[in-house]
Amino acid sequence: MNLLSALSIVCGLMLHVCFSAFNAHYCVPRNTIPYQNGMKLFREDGIFNYSAMLIRDDLGVLLLGAREAIYALDINNISVKKAVVYWRVTEEKQRECTYKGKHAEVECRNYIRTLHSVNDTTLYVCGTNAFSPTCDYMTFANGQLTLKGKPEEGKGKCPFDPFQRYSSLMVGNDLYSATSINFLGSEPVILRSSNLALRTEFKSSWLSEPNFVYMDFVRESFGSPDGDDDKVYLFFSENAMEYDFYSKVAVSRVARVCKGDMGGQRTLQRKWTSFLKARLDCSFPEPSLPPIVQDVFLLKHKDWRKSVFYAVFTPQSSLPQVSAVCAYSVSAIRDIFDEGRFKTPVAVETSHVKWVMYTGEVPVPRPGACINDVARKMGMNRSLDLPDKTLQFIRDRPLMDEAVHPQMGAPLLVKRGALLTRIVVDSVLALDGQTYDVMFVGTENGYIQKAVNYGGEMFIIEEIQVYENAEPISILRLSSRQGQLYAGSEFGAIQMPLSNCSRYKTCVDCILSRDPYCCWDPSSAQCSSVYNLSPSSKTAIQSLKEGDVSQCPQLDPVVAIDLALVPGNNIQLLCQPHSNLAQAHWRFSNQSLHPSNKYYIYDGGLLILNASESDTGVYSCDSIEQINSRTHNRTVGVYHLHLHSEPEVVVYPTPRPTVTKTFIHTLRTAAPEPGSGSGSEDPLSPESHSTSSRVSRLEVAVALLSLLCFSLMGVILWIWIRGHLKCFKFLQSSKDREGRRESADYMHIQNRTSEIKLLGPELGRPCSANNNHSAVDFKGNGEHRFPPMANISSLDGLGYIHDESEI
Ligand SMILES: *[C@@H]1O[C@H](CO)[C@@H](O)[C@H](O)[C@H]1NC(C)=O
Ligand SMILES: *[C@@H]1O[C@H](CO)[C@@H](O)[C@H](O)[C@H]1NC(C)=O
Ligand SMILES: *[C@@H]1O[C@H](CO)[C@@H](O)[C@H](O)[C@H]1NC(C)=O
Ligand SMILES: *[C@@H]1O[C@H](CO)[C@@H](O)[C@H](O)[C@H]1NC(C)=O
Ligand SMILES: *[C@@H]1O[C@H](CO)[C@@H](O)[C@H](O)[C@H]1NC(C)=O
């Protein structure tokens, strides 16, 4: 343990706390869609690890590889199994594997990791086969999946270890793979299996304990003015060689090789002559070690120069639960490789090597370049013709000096909470004639985040829970043609539409969703998919960047609910803001209500404590959402409280005085110091209303650390000013809500004397998997909980606090 990492941990901790206070930076999904039972799901008893997928639109199937099984599923409904073939390890293989010290039931099985199309009818499949990787051809014909039964050596094409990340790609008849070629997993290689097989040099300057993530092909020869070749790009992380750290630090990389590479004649024989790599930069809002690339998706454009790699990053240390998406244009990466400077190793004193920028002369043809017109003019038509000088240079210096920077210089998305795992991106043509790139990002707790970056503004349209249990999403595939997304996890595969506009019932909901797939069609009075618009519906409305609802018809006013008030009782009025980004604002007889020892305002509603006759009247709850500079205000609940005259079913006994006392005491300690008296506060100020009591409690915690934090404020401010993150509009409350949801836990508020847990009536929010009813918890000297309030629908429901005999 060295000073540096200790320091970074301390810094990280403090920044973490400070940022929790600042906290306006992180994206919060506007909507949370809980798991629905109708989800199209595929799983088979006894089969696990559904982590290889291949979409075959032409055959109408999704090929799914799992542990010891391969399925052909109906692409329209993956619950429909069209064919299956099992590929089990033999007893002998399993025994051998166990002798070598591997776990029989976990590691010594055949995990299908590779599925590639060879031609219309033939597929190539590889499995780990009890630490003895094996490949085979497979056909799908006449509704049958058949393995050819002529197993091939899979070493270097598929990992030995089922837990090891790897990547592979079929280009024509050539299989490109990046994995380890030995049992121990210690010999990494980037391999091309073809008539002329090529691989990487076994040198730590080429690959140092890499974790391969993704590979794709870019047809750069197309329209190339300098006769350039096609390229294969590879993304991975590995031990850094460029940093002077005492301990190992990982970095993210992009590397590439040329398709036409044939290796060198004497130097680099049967090795890549075009292997170049560069560091990938994606700066997190909090200072940290370099983030680690977890998955990449290439959004292809007709003009390859405009193609973009989208990459998901997570922190290297487990400390900050933050992930980011950064995008890199193919041309930016290409520029670094084609024109950038190289790094070179220099020996410093005690056999220690430092990598610095190379400033000497670079040989011609340029090291690492594909064979292009420059080389051809020099009489070099193949990499075999390249001079030793060029080859020796690249053999010793595969690393570029400069890092590849993301588009716009900053992440497109930064999200706190459950880490992001996998990404796919779809390009949508919206009604304004522009195309928007919609990211679908899987998380480690079974959600898909659907996000867009509107000119610098990060926006998560919605998060959709696709697995009932919090399972990490281990693979994501997208079919734009089908308009479907497919995901796999340990326990099953699911399918979900890229959009479900019918979820938005009103014009205002439809527009405010700011979903580029959806628009309001006044002719049918429906929120429709932009792809299904009839040509006559020229009047369809969409307002993606602004969320402008002025063209929508007026909403019907909310019907007031009559309630009886029993003096001395606590009364709860429920109010569900219309989105996670909206805040509730309460009014009583048209006066703003503020938290006090009479009113307790929380996410899900309002508590009137120890109600008396003076509390009768009209209460209304407005849901307020800020979209850029626009404020959208909507009344979502109106209650009419009148004095109770006759006994009713909903009336509960008056709470014993002690309850009320504890209650009020707890609340008073939580009440905000400033602002609670002023009647004309900006409802959008993060200090006000429902948030303020929480905020103030946060403040207590923050205050304690503020001294420590103070020294770091400069850093934070600097990051802020950098204007990196345009997510400012997400208000504190939504952030808080998010944090609570994401931790799959309720809010923990510490204030020395008492701790309150609030469970809003947020049906089905992630935290509410087992708590999807409203309740208020008190945790003082023990844990007490109010039982569920009246089980009425979240929007217009209401309930009274029960007498809690435990208190
Ligand atoms: C999908 O297939 C399953 C199994 O056959 C069936 O139960 C389900 O209704 C189908 N879903 C749809 C939407 O067609
Ligand atoms: C597809 O590829 C396989 C394996 O290379 C080959 O045997 C088969 O003839 C090919 N089929 C067609 C239709 O090209
Ligand atoms: C496969 O799934 C099983 C069951 O959940 C799990 O124990 C195992 O770790 C998984 N293996 C891999 C390689 O993901
Ligand atoms: C390279 O190709 C050109 C045209 O295809 C040919 O004229 C030339 O002889 C070739 N040179 C070598 C060294 O093979
Ligand atoms: C779309 O949303 C509606 C309304 O919530 C729901 O009933 C329907 O099942 C959803 N469709 C799909 C395919 O998820």
PDB file of C-alpha atoms in Angstrom, residues 49-246:
ATOM      1  CA  ASN A  49     -25.121 -18.154 -18.531  1.00  0.00           C
ATOM      2  CA  TYR A  50     -26.990 -16.842 -21.559  1.00  0.00           C
ATOM      3  CA  SER A  51     -24.132 -14.717 -22.772  1.00  0.00           C
ATOM      4  CA  ALA A  52     -23.578 -15.210 -26.505  1.00  0.00           C
ATOM      5  CA  MET A  53     -25.996 -13.787 -29.050  1.00  0.00           C
ATOM      6  CA  LEU A  54     -26.227 -13.468 -32.776  1.00  0.00           C
ATOM      7  CA  ILE A  55     -29.095 -11.754 -34.543  1.00  0.00           C
ATOM      8  CA  ARG A  56     -30.053 -13.270 -37.862  1.00  0.00           C
ATOM      9  CA  ASP A  57     -32.786 -11.036 -39.250  1.00  0.00           C
ATOM     10  CA  ASP A  58     -32.579 -12.972 -42.525  1.00  0.00           C
ATOM     11  CA  LEU A  59     -33.421 -16.267 -40.823  1.00  0.00           C
ATOM     12  CA  GLY A  60     -35.874 -14.686 -38.400  1.00  0.00           C
ATOM     13  CA  VAL A  61     -33.995 -16.038 -35.407  1.00  0.00           C
ATOM     14  CA  LEU A  62     -31.927 -14.929 -32.498  1.00  0.00           C
ATOM     15  CA  LEU A  63     -29.147 -17.419 -31.858  1.00  0.00           C
ATOM     16  CA  LEU A  64     -28.449 -17.678 -28.180  1.00  0.00           C
ATOM     17  CA  GLY A  65     -25.469 -19.405 -26.623  1.00  0.00           C
ATOM     18  CA  ALA A  66     -25.586 -20.540 -23.022  1.00  0.00           C
ATOM     19  CA  ARG A  67     -23.817 -23.111 -20.902  1.00  0.00           C
ATOM     20  CA  GLU A  68     -23.817 -26.322 -22.949  1.00  0.00           C
ATOM     21  CA  ALA A  69     -26.673 -25.224 -25.193  1.00  0.00           C
ATOM     22  CA  ILE A  70     -27.336 -23.171 -28.305  1.00  0.00           C
ATOM     23  CA  TYR A  71     -30.830 -22.004 -29.179  1.00  0.00           C
ATOM     24  CA  ALA A  72     -32.537 -20.601 -32.234  1.00  0.00           C
ATOM     25  CA  LEU A  73     -35.305 -18.362 -30.897  1.00  0.00           C
ATOM     26  CA  ASP A  74     -38.055 -16.570 -32.778  1.00  0.00           C
ATOM     27  CA  ILE A  75     -36.754 -13.070 -33.310  1.00  0.00           C
ATOM     28  CA  ASN A  76     -40.244 -11.614 -32.760  1.00  0.00           C
ATOM     29  CA  ASN A  77     -40.876 -13.500 -29.556  1.00  0.00           C
ATOM     30  CA  ILE A  78     -37.837 -15.062 -28.002  1.00  0.00           C
ATOM     31  CA  SER A  79     -40.048 -17.071 -25.687  1.00  0.00           C
ATOM     32  CA  VAL A  80     -40.660 -19.243 -28.745  1.00  0.00           C
ATOM     33  CA  LYS A  81     -37.895 -21.802 -29.089  1.00  0.00           C
ATOM     34  CA  LYS A  82     -37.471 -22.895 -32.694  1.00  0.00           C
ATOM     35  CA  ALA A  83     -34.541 -25.225 -32.212  1.00  0.00           C
ATOM     36  CA  VAL A  84     -31.897 -26.201 -29.710  1.00  0.00           C
ATOM     37  CA  VAL A  85     -28.683 -28.160 -29.808  1.00  0.00           C
ATOM     38  CA  TYR A  86     -26.866 -29.243 -26.673  1.00  0.00           C
ATOM     39  CA  TRP A  87     -23.118 -29.376 -26.567  1.00  0.00           C
ATOM     40  CA  ARG A  88     -22.073 -30.939 -23.308  1.00  0.00           C
ATOM     41  CA  VAL A  89     -18.597 -31.666 -22.055  1.00  0.00           C
ATOM     42  CA  THR A  90     -17.624 -35.297 -22.078  1.00  0.00           C
ATOM     43  CA  GLU A  91     -17.022 -36.973 -18.755  1.00  0.00           C
ATOM     44  CA  GLU A  92     -13.414 -37.459 -19.715  1.00  0.00           C
ATOM     45  CA  LYS A  93     -12.879 -33.787 -20.431  1.00  0.00           C
ATOM     46  CA  GLN A  94     -14.566 -32.831 -17.213  1.00  0.00           C
ATOM     47  CA  ARG A  95     -12.337 -35.228 -15.267  1.00  0.00           C
ATOM     48  CA  GLU A  96      -9.167 -33.868 -16.867  1.00  0.00           C
ATOM     49  CA  CYS A  97     -10.286 -30.364 -16.043  1.00  0.00           C
ATOM     50  CA  THR A  98     -11.000 -31.288 -12.440  1.00  0.00           C
ATOM     51  CA  TYR A  99      -7.567 -32.908 -12.098  1.00  0.00           C
ATOM     52  CA  LYS A 100      -6.061 -29.594 -13.069  1.00  0.00           C
ATOM     53  CA  GLY A 101      -7.710 -28.035 -10.073  1.00  0.00           C
ATOM     54  CA  LYS A 102     -10.789 -26.486 -11.621  1.00  0.00           C
ATOM     55  CA  HIS A 103     -14.273 -26.643 -10.220  1.00  0.00           C
ATOM     56  CA  ALA A 104     -16.189 -29.479 -11.891  1.00  0.00           C
ATOM     57  CA  GLU A 105     -19.658 -27.958 -11.915  1.00  0.00           C
ATOM     58  CA  VAL A 106     -18.676 -24.346 -12.519  1.00  0.00           C
ATOM     59  CA  GLU A 107     -15.529 -24.154 -14.627  1.00  0.00           C
ATOM     60  CA  CYS A 108     -15.376 -27.617 -16.159  1.00  0.00           C
ATOM     61  CA  ARG A 109     -18.410 -27.126 -18.368  1.00  0.00           C
ATOM     62  CA  ASN A 110     -18.843 -25.967 -21.927  1.00  0.00           C
ATOM     63  CA  TYR A 111     -19.711 -22.277 -22.004  1.00  0.00           C
ATOM     64  CA  ILE A 112     -20.674 -21.163 -25.505  1.00  0.00           C
ATOM     65  CA  ARG A 113     -18.796 -17.896 -25.975  1.00  0.00           C
ATOM     66  CA  THR A 114     -18.531 -17.462 -29.753  1.00  0.00           C
ATOM     67  CA  LEU A 115     -21.294 -17.348 -32.346  1.00  0.00           C
ATOM     68  CA  HIS A 116     -20.476 -16.029 -35.803  1.00  0.00           C
ATOM     69  CA  SER A 117     -22.072 -16.236 -39.228  1.00  0.00           C
ATOM     70  CA  VAL A 118     -19.911 -17.830 -41.880  1.00  0.00           C
ATOM     71  CA  ASN A 119     -22.432 -17.726 -44.698  1.00  0.00           C
ATOM     72  CA  ASP A 120     -26.208 -17.897 -45.194  1.00  0.00           C
ATOM     73  CA  THR A 121     -26.575 -21.318 -43.650  1.00  0.00           C
ATOM     74  CA  THR A 122     -23.429 -21.923 -41.676  1.00  0.00           C
ATOM     75  CA  LEU A 123     -22.334 -20.617 -38.295  1.00  0.00           C
ATOM     76  CA  TYR A 124     -19.140 -20.910 -36.325  1.00  0.00           C
ATOM     77  CA  VAL A 125     -19.437 -21.790 -32.639  1.00  0.00           C
ATOM     78  CA  CYS A 126     -16.846 -22.029 -29.907  1.00  0.00           C
ATOM     79  CA  GLY A 127     -17.113 -23.076 -26.281  1.00  0.00           C
ATOM     80  CA  THR A 128     -14.732 -23.242 -23.350  1.00  0.00           C
ATOM     81  CA  ASN A 129     -15.292 -27.017 -23.184  1.00  0.00           C
ATOM     82  CA  ALA A 130     -13.916 -27.626 -19.684  1.00  0.00           C
ATOM     83  CA  PHE A 131     -10.835 -25.453 -20.077  1.00  0.00           C
ATOM     84  CA  SER A 132     -10.120 -26.956 -23.465  1.00  0.00           C
ATOM     85  CA  PRO A 133     -11.621 -24.467 -25.939  1.00  0.00           C
ATOM     86  CA  THR A 134     -13.199 -26.073 -28.972  1.00  0.00           C
ATOM     87  CA  CYS A 135     -14.955 -24.748 -32.077  1.00  0.00           C
ATOM     88  CA  ASP A 136     -17.295 -26.311 -34.586  1.00  0.00           C
ATOM     89  CA  TYR A 137     -19.455 -25.405 -37.565  1.00  0.00           C
ATOM     90  CA  MET A 138     -23.184 -25.398 -37.103  1.00  0.00           C
ATOM     91  CA  THR A 139     -26.088 -25.110 -39.515  1.00  0.00           C
ATOM     92  CA  PHE A 140     -29.609 -23.838 -39.082  1.00  0.00           C
ATOM     93  CA  ALA A 141     -31.770 -25.393 -41.766  1.00  0.00           C
ATOM     94  CA  ASN A 142     -35.296 -26.828 -41.925  1.00  0.00           C
ATOM     95  CA  GLY A 143     -35.938 -25.541 -38.440  1.00  0.00           C
ATOM     96  CA  GLN A 144     -33.059 -27.589 -37.051  1.00  0.00           C
ATOM     97  CA  LEU A 145     -29.796 -26.598 -35.436  1.00  0.00           C
ATOM     98  CA  THR A 146     -27.054 -29.098 -36.181  1.00  0.00           C
ATOM     99  CA  LEU A 147     -23.458 -29.169 -35.028  1.00  0.00           C
ATOM    100  CA  LYS A 148     -21.181 -30.510 -37.708  1.00  0.00           C
ATOM    101  CA  GLY A 149     -19.450 -32.660 -35.124  1.00  0.00           C
ATOM    102  CA  LYS A 150     -15.968 -31.942 -36.457  1.00  0.00           C
ATOM    103  CA  PRO A 151     -14.506 -30.109 -33.507  1.00  0.00           C
ATOM    104  CA  GLU A 152     -11.568 -27.809 -34.178  1.00  0.00           C
ATOM    105  CA  GLU A 153      -8.924 -26.537 -31.817  1.00  0.00           C
ATOM    106  CA  GLY A 154     -10.309 -23.429 -30.153  1.00  0.00           C
ATOM    107  CA  LYS A 155      -7.105 -22.269 -28.474  1.00  0.00           C
ATOM    108  CA  GLY A 156      -6.708 -18.551 -29.115  1.00  0.00           C
ATOM    109  CA  LYS A 157     -10.217 -18.303 -30.586  1.00  0.00           C
ATOM    110  CA  CYS A 158     -12.102 -18.727 -27.353  1.00  0.00           C
ATOM    111  CA  PRO A 159     -10.901 -18.380 -23.768  1.00  0.00           C
ATOM    112  CA  PHE A 160     -10.149 -21.372 -21.543  1.00  0.00           C
ATOM    113  CA  ASP A 161     -11.695 -19.649 -18.578  1.00  0.00           C
ATOM    114  CA  PRO A 162     -15.441 -19.004 -18.781  1.00  0.00           C
ATOM    115  CA  PHE A 163     -15.082 -15.976 -16.513  1.00  0.00           C
ATOM    116  CA  GLN A 164     -12.482 -14.269 -18.671  1.00  0.00           C
ATOM    117  CA  ARG A 165     -13.596 -11.432 -20.919  1.00  0.00           C
ATOM    118  CA  TYR A 166     -12.623 -11.775 -24.550  1.00  0.00           C
ATOM    119  CA  SER A 167     -13.686 -10.603 -27.967  1.00  0.00           C
ATOM    120  CA  SER A 168     -13.861 -12.004 -31.458  1.00  0.00           C
ATOM    121  CA  LEU A 169     -15.052 -11.003 -34.885  1.00  0.00           C
ATOM    122  CA  MET A 170     -15.607 -12.736 -38.196  1.00  0.00           C
ATOM    123  CA  VAL A 171     -14.519 -10.773 -41.259  1.00  0.00           C
ATOM    124  CA  GLY A 172     -15.116 -12.776 -44.398  1.00  0.00           C
ATOM    125  CA  ASN A 173     -13.630 -16.155 -43.591  1.00  0.00           C
ATOM    126  CA  ASP A 174     -11.114 -14.787 -41.133  1.00  0.00           C
ATOM    127  CA  LEU A 175     -11.722 -15.017 -37.415  1.00  0.00           C
ATOM    128  CA  TYR A 176     -10.149 -12.255 -35.367  1.00  0.00           C
ATOM    129  CA  SER A 177      -9.958 -13.069 -31.687  1.00  0.00           C
ATOM    130  CA  ALA A 178      -8.427 -11.495 -28.610  1.00  0.00           C
ATOM    131  CA  THR A 179      -7.988 -13.859 -25.700  1.00  0.00           C
ATOM    132  CA  SER A 180      -5.455 -15.948 -23.825  1.00  0.00           C
ATOM    133  CA  ILE A 181      -3.970 -18.952 -25.529  1.00  0.00           C
ATOM    134  CA  ASN A 182      -2.926 -20.883 -22.468  1.00  0.00           C
ATOM    135  CA  PHE A 183      -4.590 -22.690 -19.612  1.00  0.00           C
ATOM    136  CA  LEU A 184      -3.357 -20.226 -17.025  1.00  0.00           C
ATOM    137  CA  GLY A 185      -4.728 -17.322 -18.984  1.00  0.00           C
ATOM    138  CA  SER A 186      -1.382 -15.581 -18.827  1.00  0.00           C
ATOM    139  CA  GLU A 187      -0.524 -15.431 -22.538  1.00  0.00           C
ATOM    140  CA  PRO A 188      -2.737 -12.863 -24.175  1.00  0.00           C
ATOM    141  CA  VAL A 189      -2.929 -12.743 -27.923  1.00  0.00           C
ATOM    142  CA  ILE A 190      -4.726 -10.977 -30.718  1.00  0.00           C
ATOM    143  CA  LEU A 191      -5.040 -13.595 -33.365  1.00  0.00           C
ATOM    144  CA  ARG A 192      -6.245 -13.820 -36.916  1.00  0.00           C
ATOM    145  CA  SER A 193      -7.135 -17.359 -37.888  1.00  0.00           C
ATOM    146  CA  SER A 194      -6.960 -17.488 -41.653  1.00  0.00           C
ATOM    147  CA  ASN A 195      -4.859 -18.949 -44.418  1.00  0.00           C
ATOM    148  CA  LEU A 196      -2.193 -16.617 -43.208  1.00  0.00           C
ATOM    149  CA  ALA A 197      -2.506 -16.615 -39.430  1.00  0.00           C
ATOM    150  CA  LEU A 198      -1.094 -13.626 -37.593  1.00  0.00           C
ATOM    151  CA  ARG A 199      -0.707 -12.839 -33.925  1.00  0.00           C
ATOM    152  CA  THR A 200       0.686 -10.290 -31.526  1.00  0.00           C
ATOM    153  CA  GLU A 201       4.214 -10.390 -30.152  1.00  0.00           C
ATOM    154  CA  PHE A 202       4.504 -11.849 -26.616  1.00  0.00           C
ATOM    155  CA  LYS A 203       5.836  -8.655 -25.100  1.00  0.00           C
ATOM    156  CA  SER A 204       4.384  -6.719 -22.235  1.00  0.00           C
ATOM    157  CA  SER A 205       4.771  -3.539 -24.270  1.00  0.00           C
ATOM    158  CA  TRP A 206       2.212  -5.018 -26.675  1.00  0.00           C
ATOM    159  CA  LEU A 207      -0.219  -6.478 -24.171  1.00  0.00           C
ATOM    160  CA  SER A 208       0.111  -6.429 -20.404  1.00  0.00           C
ATOM    161  CA  GLU A 209      -2.517  -8.502 -18.576  1.00  0.00           C
ATOM    162  CA  PRO A 210      -5.247  -7.239 -20.866  1.00  0.00           C
ATOM    163  CA  ASN A 211      -8.975  -7.548 -20.441  1.00  0.00           C
ATOM    164  CA  PHE A 212     -10.449  -7.645 -23.944  1.00  0.00           C
ATOM    165  CA  VAL A 213     -13.824  -6.104 -24.379  1.00  0.00           C
ATOM    166  CA  TYR A 214     -14.872  -5.448 -27.956  1.00  0.00           C
ATOM    167  CA  MET A 215     -13.804  -5.655 -31.583  1.00  0.00           C
ATOM    168  CA  ASP A 216     -15.248  -4.249 -34.761  1.00  0.00           C
ATOM    169  CA  PHE A 217     -14.464  -3.757 -38.373  1.00  0.00           C
ATOM    170  CA  VAL A 218     -14.315  -0.464 -40.280  1.00  0.00           C
ATOM    171  CA  ARG A 219     -14.194  -0.489 -44.062  1.00  0.00           C
ATOM    172  CA  GLU A 220     -11.727   2.360 -44.351  1.00  0.00           C
ATOM    173  CA  SER A 221     -10.609   1.361 -47.824  1.00  0.00           C
ATOM    174  CA  PHE A 222     -13.968   2.613 -49.064  1.00  0.00           C
ATOM    175  CA  GLY A 223     -13.467   5.931 -50.817  1.00  0.00           C
ATOM    176  CA  SER A 224      -9.984   6.275 -49.362  1.00  0.00           C
ATOM    177  CA  PRO A 225      -7.970   8.937 -51.219  1.00  0.00           C
ATOM    178  CA  ASP A 226      -4.652   7.361 -50.223  1.00  0.00           C
ATOM    179  CA  GLY A 227      -5.520   3.758 -51.000  1.00  0.00           C
ATOM    180  CA  ASP A 228      -5.805   2.796 -47.332  1.00  0.00           C
ATOM    181  CA  ASP A 229      -6.820  -0.614 -46.027  1.00  0.00           C
ATOM    182  CA  ASP A 230      -9.760  -1.815 -43.884  1.00  0.00           C
ATOM    183  CA  LYS A 231      -9.143  -2.003 -40.173  1.00  0.00           C
ATOM    184  CA  VAL A 232     -10.134  -4.023 -37.158  1.00  0.00           C
ATOM    185  CA  TYR A 233     -10.442  -2.000 -33.941  1.00  0.00           C
ATOM    186  CA  LEU A 234     -10.099  -3.568 -30.538  1.00  0.00           C
ATOM    187  CA  PHE A 235     -10.961  -2.163 -27.124  1.00  0.00           C
ATOM    188  CA  PHE A 236      -9.457  -3.435 -23.898  1.00  0.00           C
ATOM    189  CA  SER A 237      -7.897  -2.434 -20.625  1.00  0.00           C
ATOM    190  CA  GLU A 238      -4.415  -3.420 -19.475  1.00  0.00           C
ATOM    191  CA  ASN A 239      -1.659  -2.459 -17.073  1.00  0.00           C
ATOM    192  CA  ALA A 240      -0.390   0.977 -17.854  1.00  0.00           C
ATOM    193  CA  MET A 241       3.212   1.363 -18.881  1.00  0.00           C
ATOM    194  CA  GLU A 242       3.135   5.098 -19.240  1.00  0.00           C
ATOM    195  CA  TYR A 243       2.550   6.006 -15.621  1.00  0.00           C
ATOM    196  CA  ASP A 244       5.239   6.160 -13.008  1.00  0.00           C
ATOM    197  CA  PHE A 245       3.324   4.414 -10.295  1.00  0.00           C
ATOM    198  CA  TYR A 246       4.690   2.007  -7.783  1.00  0.00           C
TER     199      TYR A 246
END
